[in-house]
Each structure stands twice: as structure tokens, then as C-alpha cells.
PDB file of C-alpha atoms in Angstrom:
ATOM      1  CA  MET A  13     -10.364  21.699 -22.060  1.00 90.00           C
ATOM      2  CA  ARG A  14     -10.193  23.704 -18.860  1.00 94.00           C
ATOM      3  CA  TYR A  15      -8.051  22.206 -16.117  1.00 94.00           C
ATOM      4  CA  PHE A  16      -7.824  23.781 -12.667  1.00 97.00           C
ATOM      5  CA  GLN A  17      -7.899  22.932  -8.969  1.00 97.00           C
ATOM      6  CA  VAL A  18     -10.095  24.312  -6.204  1.00 98.00           C
ATOM      7  CA  ASN A  19     -10.197  23.849  -2.440  1.00 98.00           C
ATOM      8  CA  VAL A  20     -13.118  21.817  -1.147  1.00 98.00           C
ATOM      9  CA  ARG A  21     -13.201  23.305   2.361  1.00 97.00           C
ATOM     10  CA  GLU A  22     -13.019  26.909   3.479  1.00 96.00           C
ATOM     11  CA  ASN A  23     -10.355  26.027   6.029  1.00 97.00           C
ATOM     12  CA  PRO A  24      -7.882  23.149   6.443  1.00 97.00           C
ATOM     13  CA  THR A  25      -8.840  20.201   8.630  1.00 96.00           C
ATOM     14  CA  GLU A  26      -7.716  19.931  12.245  1.00 94.00           C
ATOM     15  CA  TRP A  27      -4.648  18.090  10.927  1.00 95.00           C
ATOM     16  CA  GLY A  28      -3.787  20.960   8.589  1.00 96.00           C
ATOM     17  CA  TYR A  29      -4.895  19.241   5.373  1.00 97.00           C
ATOM     18  CA  MET A  30      -6.828  20.982   2.602  1.00 98.00           C
ATOM     19  CA  PRO A  31      -8.874  18.605   0.397  1.00 98.00           C
ATOM     20  CA  THR A  32      -8.946  19.673  -3.244  1.00 98.00           C
ATOM     21  CA  LEU A  33     -10.891  18.960  -6.399  1.00 98.00           C
ATOM     22  CA  ARG A  34      -9.078  18.803  -9.739  1.00 96.00           C
ATOM     23  CA  LEU A  35     -11.499  19.617 -12.547  1.00 97.00           C
ATOM     24  CA  TYR A  36     -11.247  18.606 -16.205  1.00 96.00           C
ATOM     25  CA  LEU A  37     -13.987  20.533 -17.998  1.00 97.00           C
ATOM     26  CA  LEU A  38     -14.781  20.151 -21.677  1.00 96.00           C
ATOM     27  CA  GLU A  39     -15.373  23.271 -23.730  1.00 90.00           C
ATOM     28  CA  GLU A  40     -16.420  21.804 -27.089  1.00 76.00           C
ATOM     29  CA  GLY A  41     -19.839  23.202 -28.003  1.00 74.00           C
ATOM     30  CA  ASP A  42     -19.864  25.208 -24.757  1.00 78.00           C
ATOM     31  CA  LYS A  43     -22.947  23.358 -23.504  1.00 89.00           C
ATOM     32  CA  PRO A  44     -23.767  22.136 -19.992  1.00 95.00           C
ATOM     33  CA  ARG A  45     -22.693  18.535 -19.390  1.00 97.00           C
ATOM     34  CA  PRO A  46     -22.914  15.883 -16.671  1.00 98.00           C
ATOM     35  CA  ILE A  47     -19.910  15.529 -14.376  1.00 98.00           C
ATOM     36  CA  VAL A  48     -18.291  12.487 -12.775  1.00 98.00           C
ATOM     37  CA  ILE A  49     -16.475  13.135  -9.487  1.00 98.00           C
ATOM     38  CA  ILE A  50     -13.841  10.434  -9.040  1.00 96.00           C
ATOM     39  CA  ALA A  51     -12.698   9.210  -5.620  1.00 96.00           C
ATOM     40  CA  PRO A  52      -9.486   7.165  -6.085  1.00 93.00           C
ATOM     41  CA  GLY A  53      -8.524   4.220  -3.898  1.00 92.00           C
ATOM     42  CA  GLY A  54      -5.682   3.955  -1.422  1.00 92.00           C
ATOM     43  CA  GLY A  55      -7.110   2.207   1.619  1.00 94.00           C
ATOM     44  CA  TYR A  56      -7.748   5.543   3.352  1.00 96.00           C
ATOM     45  CA  GLU A  57      -3.960   5.646   3.826  1.00 95.00           C
ATOM     46  CA  SER A  58      -3.312   7.683   0.671  1.00 94.00           C
ATOM     47  CA  VAL A  59      -5.080   8.837  -2.496  1.00 93.00           C
ATOM     48  CA  SER A  60      -3.917   6.883  -5.529  1.00 88.00           C
ATOM     49  CA  ALA A  61      -2.864   8.703  -8.705  1.00 83.00           C
ATOM     50  CA  GLU A  62      -3.948   5.741 -10.865  1.00 71.00           C
ATOM     51  CA  GLU A  63      -7.542   6.849 -11.343  1.00 69.00           C
ATOM     52  CA  ASP A  64      -6.476  10.099 -13.019  1.00 70.00           C
ATOM     53  CA  ARG A  65      -6.446   8.004 -16.193  1.00 77.00           C
ATOM     54  CA  VAL A  66     -10.183   7.407 -15.836  1.00 89.00           C
ATOM     55  CA  VAL A  67     -10.688  11.120 -16.451  1.00 92.00           C
ATOM     56  CA  SER A  68      -9.608  10.734 -20.089  1.00 89.00           C
ATOM     57  CA  GLN A  69     -12.245   8.145 -20.775  1.00 90.00           C
ATOM     58  CA  TYR A  70     -15.108  10.098 -19.200  1.00 95.00           C
ATOM     59  CA  ASN A  71     -13.972  13.237 -21.036  1.00 94.00           C
ATOM     60  CA  ALA A  72     -13.820  11.286 -24.310  1.00 92.00           C
ATOM     61  CA  ALA A  73     -17.424  10.204 -23.718  1.00 94.00           C
ATOM     62  CA  GLY A  74     -18.554  13.826 -23.349  1.00 95.00           C
ATOM     63  CA  PHE A  75     -18.628  14.088 -19.556  1.00 97.00           C
ATOM     64  CA  HIS A  76     -16.883  16.643 -17.404  1.00 97.00           C
ATOM     65  CA  ALA A  77     -14.701  14.932 -14.792  1.00 97.00           C
ATOM     66  CA  ALA A  78     -13.065  15.791 -11.492  1.00 97.00           C
ATOM     67  CA  VAL A  79     -10.712  13.975  -9.109  1.00 96.00           C
ATOM     68  CA  LEU A  80     -11.126  14.440  -5.364  1.00 97.00           C
ATOM     69  CA  GLN A  81      -8.051  14.526  -3.132  1.00 97.00           C
ATOM     70  CA  TYR A  82      -9.852  13.648   0.092  1.00 98.00           C
ATOM     71  CA  SER A  83      -8.726  13.384   3.704  1.00 97.00           C
ATOM     72  CA  VAL A  84      -6.906  10.193   4.697  1.00 97.00           C
ATOM     73  CA  ARG A  85      -5.115   9.040   7.853  1.00 95.00           C
ATOM     74  CA  PRO A  86      -5.017  10.347  10.508  1.00 96.00           C
ATOM     75  CA  HIS A  87      -8.494  11.541   9.490  1.00 96.00           C
ATOM     76  CA  ARG A  88     -11.300   9.078  10.167  1.00 96.00           C
ATOM     77  CA  PHE A  89     -14.977   8.709   9.332  1.00 96.00           C
ATOM     78  CA  PRO A  90     -16.803  10.970   8.546  1.00 96.00           C
ATOM     79  CA  GLU A  91     -14.076  13.424   7.428  1.00 97.00           C
ATOM     80  CA  PRO A  92     -13.431  11.909   3.944  1.00 97.00           C
ATOM     81  CA  GLU A  93     -17.196  11.598   3.501  1.00 97.00           C
ATOM     82  CA  ARG A  94     -17.580  15.284   4.355  1.00 97.00           C
ATOM     83  CA  ASP A  95     -15.006  16.138   1.672  1.00 98.00           C
ATOM     84  CA  LEU A  96     -17.040  14.351  -0.991  1.00 98.00           C
ATOM     85  CA  LEU A  97     -20.311  15.906   0.155  1.00 98.00           C
ATOM     86  CA  LEU A  98     -18.709  19.341  -0.033  1.00 97.00           C
ATOM     87  CA  ALA A  99     -17.327  18.564  -3.505  1.00 98.00           C
ATOM     88  CA  ILE A 100     -20.828  17.655  -4.727  1.00 98.00           C
ATOM     89  CA  GLY A 101     -22.218  20.842  -3.202  1.00 97.00           C
ATOM     90  CA  LEU A 102     -19.431  22.895  -4.785  1.00 98.00           C
ATOM     91  CA  VAL A 103     -20.008  21.670  -8.350  1.00 98.00           C
ATOM     92  CA  ARG A 104     -23.735  22.355  -7.943  1.00 97.00           C
ATOM     93  CA  GLU A 105     -23.053  25.832  -6.583  1.00 97.00           C
ATOM     94  CA  ARG A 106     -20.741  26.627  -9.526  1.00 97.00           C
ATOM     95  CA  ALA A 107     -22.733  24.644 -12.097  1.00 97.00           C
ATOM     96  CA  LYS A 108     -23.662  27.599 -14.302  1.00 95.00           C
ATOM     97  CA  GLU A 109     -20.119  28.999 -14.283  1.00 95.00           C
ATOM     98  CA  TRP A 110     -18.536  25.622 -15.025  1.00 96.00           C
ATOM     99  CA  GLY A 111     -21.114  24.381 -17.541  1.00 96.00           C
ATOM    100  CA  ILE A 112     -22.374  21.496 -15.392  1.00 97.00           C
ATOM    101  CA  LEU A 113     -25.845  19.954 -15.385  1.00 98.00           C
ATOM    102  CA  LYS A 114     -26.591  20.169 -11.672  1.00 96.00           C
ATOM    103  CA  ASP A 115     -29.044  17.251 -11.799  1.00 97.00           C
ATOM    104  CA  ARG A 116     -26.451  15.015 -13.507  1.00 98.00           C
ATOM    105  CA  VAL A 117     -23.736  14.717 -10.870  1.00 98.00           C
ATOM    106  CA  ALA A 118     -22.260  11.218 -10.558  1.00 98.00           C
ATOM    107  CA  ILE A 119     -19.689   9.962  -8.056  1.00 98.00           C
ATOM    108  CA  CYS A 120     -17.274   7.181  -9.005  1.00 97.00           C
ATOM    109  CA  GLY A 121     -15.089   5.374  -6.467  1.00 95.00           C
ATOM    110  CA  PHE A 122     -12.471   2.642  -6.526  1.00 93.00           C
ATOM    111  CA  SER A 123     -11.752   0.316  -3.581  1.00 93.00           C
ATOM    112  CA  ALA A 124     -11.680   2.578  -0.485  1.00 94.00           C
ATOM    113  CA  GLY A 125     -12.903   5.367  -2.755  1.00 95.00           C
ATOM    114  CA  GLY A 126     -15.797   3.076  -3.635  1.00 96.00           C
ATOM    115  CA  HIS A 127     -16.607   2.716   0.048  1.00 97.00           C
ATOM    116  CA  LEU A 128     -16.423   6.497   0.358  1.00 98.00           C
ATOM    117  CA  CYS A 129     -18.875   6.940  -2.528  1.00 98.00           C
ATOM    118  CA  ALA A 130     -21.196   4.275  -1.113  1.00 98.00           C
ATOM    119  CA  CYS A 131     -21.188   6.042   2.269  1.00 97.00           C
ATOM    120  CA  VAL A 132     -22.109   9.351   0.658  1.00 98.00           C
ATOM    121  CA  SER A 133     -24.784   7.795  -1.576  1.00 98.00           C
ATOM    122  CA  THR A 134     -26.436   6.103   1.416  1.00 97.00           C
ATOM    123  CA  LEU A 135     -25.838   8.752   4.108  1.00 96.00           C
ATOM    124  CA  TRP A 136     -26.179  12.068   2.262  1.00 97.00           C
ATOM    125  CA  LYS A 137     -29.597  12.732   3.795  1.00 94.00           C
ATOM    126  CA  LYS A 138     -28.274  12.121   7.326  1.00 92.00           C
ATOM    127  CA  LEU A 139     -25.026  14.036   6.804  1.00 86.00           C
ATOM    128  CA  GLY A 140     -26.199  16.933   4.679  1.00 81.00           C
ATOM    129  CA  GLU A 141     -28.881  18.525   2.541  1.00 88.00           C
ATOM    130  CA  GLU A 142     -30.497  17.871  -0.849  1.00 92.00           C
ATOM    131  CA  ARG A 143     -27.707  19.772  -2.637  1.00 94.00           C
ATOM    132  CA  PHE A 144     -25.233  17.113  -1.458  1.00 96.00           C
ATOM    133  CA  LYS A 145     -27.136  14.209  -3.029  1.00 97.00           C
ATOM    134  CA  PRO A 146     -25.335  12.418  -5.898  1.00 98.00           C
ATOM    135  CA  ASN A 147     -27.562  11.618  -8.869  1.00 98.00           C
ATOM    136  CA  ALA A 148     -25.707   8.355  -9.539  1.00 98.00           C
ATOM    137  CA  ALA A 149     -23.012   6.234  -7.866  1.00 98.00           C
ATOM    138  CA  ILE A 150     -20.415   4.101  -9.665  1.00 98.00           C
ATOM    139  CA  LEU A 151     -18.747   1.644  -7.263  1.00 97.00           C
ATOM    140  CA  CYS A 152     -15.738  -0.296  -8.582  1.00 93.00           C
ATOM    141  CA  HIS A 153     -14.086  -3.013  -6.476  1.00 92.00           C
ATOM    142  CA  ALA A 154     -15.664  -1.256  -3.483  1.00 94.00           C
ATOM    143  CA  VAL A 155     -15.743  -2.431   0.137  1.00 93.00           C
ATOM    144  CA  LEU A 156     -19.446  -2.319   0.955  1.00 94.00           C
ATOM    145  CA  THR A 157     -20.561  -4.735   3.652  1.00 92.00           C
ATOM    146  CA  ALA A 158     -19.986  -5.871   7.217  1.00 88.00           C
ATOM    147  CA  ARG A 159     -21.127  -9.407   6.409  1.00 88.00           C
ATOM    148  CA  LEU A 160     -17.562 -10.440   5.498  1.00 87.00           C
ATOM    149  CA  ASP A 161     -15.069 -10.252   8.348  1.00 90.00           C
ATOM    150  CA  HIS A 162     -12.175  -8.689   6.422  1.00 87.00           C
ATOM    151  CA  CYS A 163     -14.484  -6.049   4.920  1.00 89.00           C
ATOM    152  CA  LYS A 164     -15.968  -5.338   8.339  1.00 92.00           C
ATOM    153  CA  ASN A 165     -12.496  -5.005   9.861  1.00 94.00           C
ATOM    154  CA  PHE A 166     -11.477  -2.545   7.143  1.00 92.00           C
ATOM    155  CA  ILE A 167     -14.559  -0.396   7.751  1.00 94.00           C
ATOM    156  CA  VAL A 168     -14.193  -0.497  11.540  1.00 94.00           C
ATOM    157  CA  ASP A 169     -10.569   0.547  11.155  1.00 95.00           C
ATOM    158  CA  HIS A 170     -11.653   3.460   8.945  1.00 95.00           C
ATOM    159  CA  VAL A 171     -14.177   4.580  11.544  1.00 95.00           C
ATOM    160  CA  GLY A 172     -11.656   4.326  14.394  1.00 92.00           C
ATOM    161  CA  ASN A 173     -14.445   4.570  16.942  1.00 86.00           C
ATOM    162  CA  GLU A 174     -15.709   1.781  19.180  1.00 85.00           C
ATOM    163  CA  ASP A 175     -19.202   3.284  19.229  1.00 89.00           C
ATOM    164  CA  LYS A 176     -21.358   0.637  17.517  1.00 93.00           C
ATOM    165  CA  GLU A 177     -23.858   3.221  16.277  1.00 93.00           C
ATOM    166  CA  VAL A 178     -21.095   5.165  14.528  1.00 94.00           C
ATOM    167  CA  GLN A 179     -19.698   1.972  13.008  1.00 95.00           C
ATOM    168  CA  GLU A 180     -23.146   1.061  11.748  1.00 95.00           C
ATOM    169  CA  LEU A 181     -23.268   4.250   9.676  1.00 96.00           C
ATOM    170  CA  ALA A 182     -20.223   3.117   7.689  1.00 96.00           C
ATOM    171  CA  PHE A 183     -21.620  -0.371   6.940  1.00 96.00           C
ATOM    172  CA  CYS A 184     -22.975   0.776   3.586  1.00 96.00           C
ATOM    173  CA  ASP A 185     -25.278  -2.129   2.781  1.00 95.00           C
ATOM    174  CA  ARG A 186     -27.148  -1.511   6.050  1.00 96.00           C
ATOM    175  CA  GLN A 187     -27.688   2.178   5.236  1.00 97.00           C
ATOM    176  CA  ILE A 188     -29.343   1.746   1.833  1.00 97.00           C
ATOM    177  CA  SER A 189     -32.768   3.353   1.626  1.00 97.00           C
ATOM    178  CA  GLY A 190     -35.165   4.839  -0.877  1.00 96.00           C
ATOM    179  CA  HIS A 191     -32.948   7.946  -0.835  1.00 96.00           C
ATOM    180  CA  THR A 192     -29.989   6.031  -2.321  1.00 98.00           C
ATOM    181  CA  PRO A 193     -29.370   7.051  -5.969  1.00 98.00           C
ATOM    182  CA  PRO A 194     -29.177   4.603  -8.891  1.00 98.00           C
ATOM    183  CA  THR A 195     -25.978   2.594  -8.631  1.00 98.00           C
ATOM    184  CA  PHE A 196     -23.507   0.870 -10.962  1.00 98.00           C
ATOM    185  CA  LEU A 197     -21.543  -2.018  -9.405  1.00 97.00           C
ATOM    186  CA  TYR A 198     -18.426  -3.638 -10.816  1.00 93.00           C
ATOM    187  CA  THR A 199     -15.969  -6.235  -9.544  1.00 91.00           C
ATOM    188  CA  THR A 200     -14.231  -9.430 -10.666  1.00 89.00           C
ATOM    189  CA  PHE A 201     -14.478 -13.010  -9.487  1.00 91.00           C
ATOM    190  CA  GLU A 202     -10.736 -13.045  -8.741  1.00 88.00           C
ATOM    191  CA  ASP A 203     -10.827  -9.980  -6.473  1.00 87.00           C
ATOM    192  CA  LYS A 204      -9.919 -11.283  -3.008  1.00 83.00           C
ATOM    193  CA  LEU A 205     -10.229  -7.930  -1.205  1.00 82.00           C
ATOM    194  CA  ALA A 206     -13.668  -6.746  -2.312  1.00 83.00           C
ATOM    195  CA  ASN A 207     -15.066 -10.237  -2.834  1.00 84.00           C
ATOM    196  CA  VAL A 208     -17.965 -11.082  -5.101  1.00 91.00           C
ATOM    197  CA  GLU A 209     -20.192 -11.670  -2.063  1.00 92.00           C
ATOM    198  CA  ASN A 210     -19.481  -8.118  -0.961  1.00 90.00           C
ATOM    199  CA  VAL A 211     -21.067  -6.783  -4.165  1.00 93.00           C
ATOM    200  CA  LEU A 212     -23.882  -9.336  -4.279  1.00 95.00           C
ATOM    201  CA  TYR A 213     -24.975  -8.442  -0.742  1.00 95.00           C
ATOM    202  CA  TYR A 214     -25.030  -4.767  -1.701  1.00 97.00           C
ATOM    203  CA  GLY A 215     -27.082  -5.478  -4.813  1.00 97.00           C
ATOM    204  CA  GLU A 216     -29.485  -7.537  -2.736  1.00 97.00           C
ATOM    205  CA  MET A 217     -30.137  -4.570  -0.443  1.00 97.00           C
ATOM    206  CA  LEU A 218     -30.504  -2.154  -3.356  1.00 98.00           C
ATOM    207  CA  ALA A 219     -33.171  -4.443  -4.805  1.00 98.00           C
ATOM    208  CA  LYS A 220     -34.893  -4.728  -1.425  1.00 97.00           C
ATOM    209  CA  HIS A 221     -35.240  -0.946  -1.253  1.00 98.00           C
ATOM    210  CA  GLY A 222     -36.261  -0.495  -4.878  1.00 98.00           C
ATOM    211  CA  VAL A 223     -33.062   1.294  -5.937  1.00 98.00           C
ATOM    212  CA  PRO A 224     -32.255   0.798  -9.653  1.00 98.00           C
ATOM    213  CA  PHE A 225     -28.823  -0.703 -10.238  1.00 98.00           C
ATOM    214  CA  GLU A 226     -26.609  -2.442 -12.774  1.00 98.00           C
ATOM    215  CA  MET A 227     -24.095  -5.062 -11.680  1.00 97.00           C
ATOM    216  CA  HIS A 228     -21.108  -6.612 -13.464  1.00 94.00           C
ATOM    217  CA  VAL A 229     -19.010  -9.458 -12.055  1.00 92.00           C
ATOM    218  CA  LEU A 230     -16.398 -10.440 -14.637  1.00 87.00           C
ATOM    219  CA  PRO A 231     -14.222 -13.554 -14.220  1.00 85.00           C
ATOM    220  CA  LYS A 232     -10.654 -12.263 -14.558  1.00 79.00           C
ATOM    221  CA  GLY A 233      -8.554  -9.605 -12.864  1.00 71.00           C
ATOM    222  CA  GLY A 234      -7.438  -8.867  -9.344  1.00 67.00           C
ATOM    223  CA  HIS A 235      -8.341  -5.956  -7.145  1.00 71.00           C
ATOM    224  CA  CYS A 236      -8.686  -2.811  -9.302  1.00 69.00           C
ATOM    225  CA  ALA A 237      -6.897  -4.329 -12.302  1.00 62.00           C
ATOM    226  CA  SER A 238      -7.518  -2.072 -15.287  1.00 50.00           C
ATOM    227  CA  TRP A 239      -7.233  -4.627 -18.121  1.00 42.00           C
ATOM    228  CA  CYS A 240      -6.993  -1.731 -20.549  1.00 43.00           C
ATOM    229  CA  ASP A 241      -4.653   0.704 -22.262  1.00 43.00           C
ATOM    230  CA  ASP A 242      -2.331   2.684 -19.965  1.00 43.00           C
ATOM    231  CA  ILE A 243      -3.559   6.028 -21.251  1.00 40.00           C
ATOM    232  CA  ILE A 244      -7.341   5.864 -21.593  1.00 40.00           C
ATOM    233  CA  TRP A 245      -8.177   2.289 -20.590  1.00 42.00           C
ATOM    234  CA  ALA A 246      -9.797   1.801 -23.985  1.00 43.00           C
ATOM    235  CA  LYS A 247      -8.122  -1.310 -25.401  1.00 48.00           C
ATOM    236  CA  PRO A 248      -8.533  -4.704 -23.736  1.00 51.00           C
ATOM    237  CA  ALA A 249      -5.263  -6.117 -22.398  1.00 51.00           C
ATOM    238  CA  GLY A 250      -6.590  -9.653 -22.643  1.00 56.00           C
ATOM    239  CA  GLY A 251      -8.861 -11.463 -25.038  1.00 61.00           C
ATOM    240  CA  ARG A 252     -12.031  -9.792 -23.821  1.00 69.00           C
ATOM    241  CA  ASP A 253     -13.151  -6.212 -23.394  1.00 69.00           C
ATOM    242  CA  TYR A 254     -13.290  -5.521 -19.644  1.00 74.00           C
ATOM    243  CA  ASN A 255     -13.810  -1.797 -20.036  1.00 83.00           C
ATOM    244  CA  TYR A 256     -16.138  -1.178 -17.130  1.00 88.00           C
ATOM    245  CA  ILE A 257     -15.594   2.583 -17.425  1.00 90.00           C
ATOM    246  CA  ARG A 258     -17.247   2.513 -20.836  1.00 90.00           C
ATOM    247  CA  MET A 259     -20.016   0.287 -19.452  1.00 93.00           C
ATOM    248  CA  SER A 260     -20.655   2.879 -16.737  1.00 96.00           C
ATOM    249  CA  VAL A 261     -20.836   5.573 -19.441  1.00 96.00           C
ATOM    250  CA  GLU A 262     -23.463   3.569 -21.323  1.00 97.00           C
ATOM    251  CA  TRP A 263     -25.372   3.071 -18.060  1.00 98.00           C
ATOM    252  CA  MET A 264     -25.408   6.814 -17.307  1.00 98.00           C
ATOM    253  CA  ARG A 265     -26.499   7.645 -20.835  1.00 98.00           C
ATOM    254  CA  GLU A 266     -29.428   5.288 -20.500  1.00 98.00           C
ATOM    255  CA  LEU A 267     -30.225   6.420 -16.955  1.00 98.00           C
ATOM    256  CA  TRP A 268     -30.256  10.111 -17.893  1.00 97.00           C
ATOM    257  CA  GLU A 269     -31.541   9.693 -21.467  1.00 95.00           C
ATOM    258  CA  LEU A 270     -28.462  11.393 -22.924  1.00 92.00           C
TER     259      LEU A 270
END
């Protein structure tokens, strides 16, 4: 295992912050592998440390993993999105050196991080170039739509701009197109922040635009509840196996014929 951290930008942001990418690269067999770039939650107020545990499970499944420490308040849209685009571009640029399959780059976000990943997966063509395109998006308990008032208010607050055209860019379900990569969606019925409707609306728009997706809505668990072992999220905490990280692994293996 190689573990190291790199800067995502050449220079700090206007607020003096330097976004970073923490990489967890497997060395067994010394062969190129897919990578999952993880964007933790935190409501764009902070970057949670909880999702570091997800790294262990993706590594155990044979994937490289990385955790993005992206810009949060006082930064607004599209600064965090730019951080993720640059992170995707960076792993592609260093793919040979780091043993990464450059056409197997997935992004995985939780809550606000899920919104961040959805923005990048739907806006990459408007905000960047082909090298910034994710090959797959995994959106867990993500805020995705403006059709629900509390979700819309969260997104508008993230944008921090009264310009309706700018706000529209961050309403992810309205930005889905044929350029959006295959997507994995997960939430629970009991999640009151990223409600079931929020995910169903997003899936509806993916289907409308012919974007392949897999969706899971499981009955138990609040917002971003793990339901699994504290270390690798591998053992169910309740009577059923709610390991959506493993389900996303199976989805990627099928998607990429691994």
C-alpha cells in the first residue's frame, strides 16, 4: 500500500486554502487498477472524516482509492466542483506513475459530497474538458434536486448567488444529459434530508436521457447511517446486509467488465 497526499491546485484559493487529495494505492501484483475518488459529506461547512473508512472497503475489493479535501465555506459554487474536476484530471495525468486505469475513474460522494459529485458528473463538459469526465458516479444520500424545497434551499445556499442561471447549474437533475456517466444511487426510506423523492426524481431524469443507472432505496437508516462495522463497513449492524459500498463495487465490476 502506498499512502501519500498531493495538492489539487497549483496555488491556494483566494481564501488561502489548498485542496488536497489523499491517495491509498494498492501495490499487490503491480498492475493498473480503477480508482474511486471519495468526496465526504459535511454540508459544505466542513469535510467529514467519516468516509475515510470507505477507503478500506474499496481497497479490499481491489480498487485504488483517494479522499478529496475540497473547498468549503466561505467558498461557494463552483469552487468545490473545480477541486473535484482538478482531482480527476490529476489522477489521469499521473495514471501511469500511480498504476491507475485512466478510463476507470469513479467519483463517490456522500450527502453534500454526493451533490458535489452529481454536479461534476452533469457539468464536466461545461466546466472543463474530456480529461475531467468521471467514468462513473456513486451518489449516496446525495442532495440532487430543486423539486423539494429543503433540497433547493440547500443548493441555493451553496451557490450563494442570486443569479437564477447560476443556481440552475447546481440543480443536478436539471443538468443531466447524454454526457452524464453511468450512475449508482443509494439512499434509505428513513432519510429525511435527502428524501426518497430526491433520488427518484434524479433516476427519472437519468432514464429520460438514456444514462445507465442502478438505484437502491433501503427501508432503514437515517441520513448517511453506515449500518456496518466501524472499520471496513463489512458486517451488518442490523438483521440485514445494508452494505451499499459493496453493492457499488459489484456495480462497477459489471459496468467495466472487471
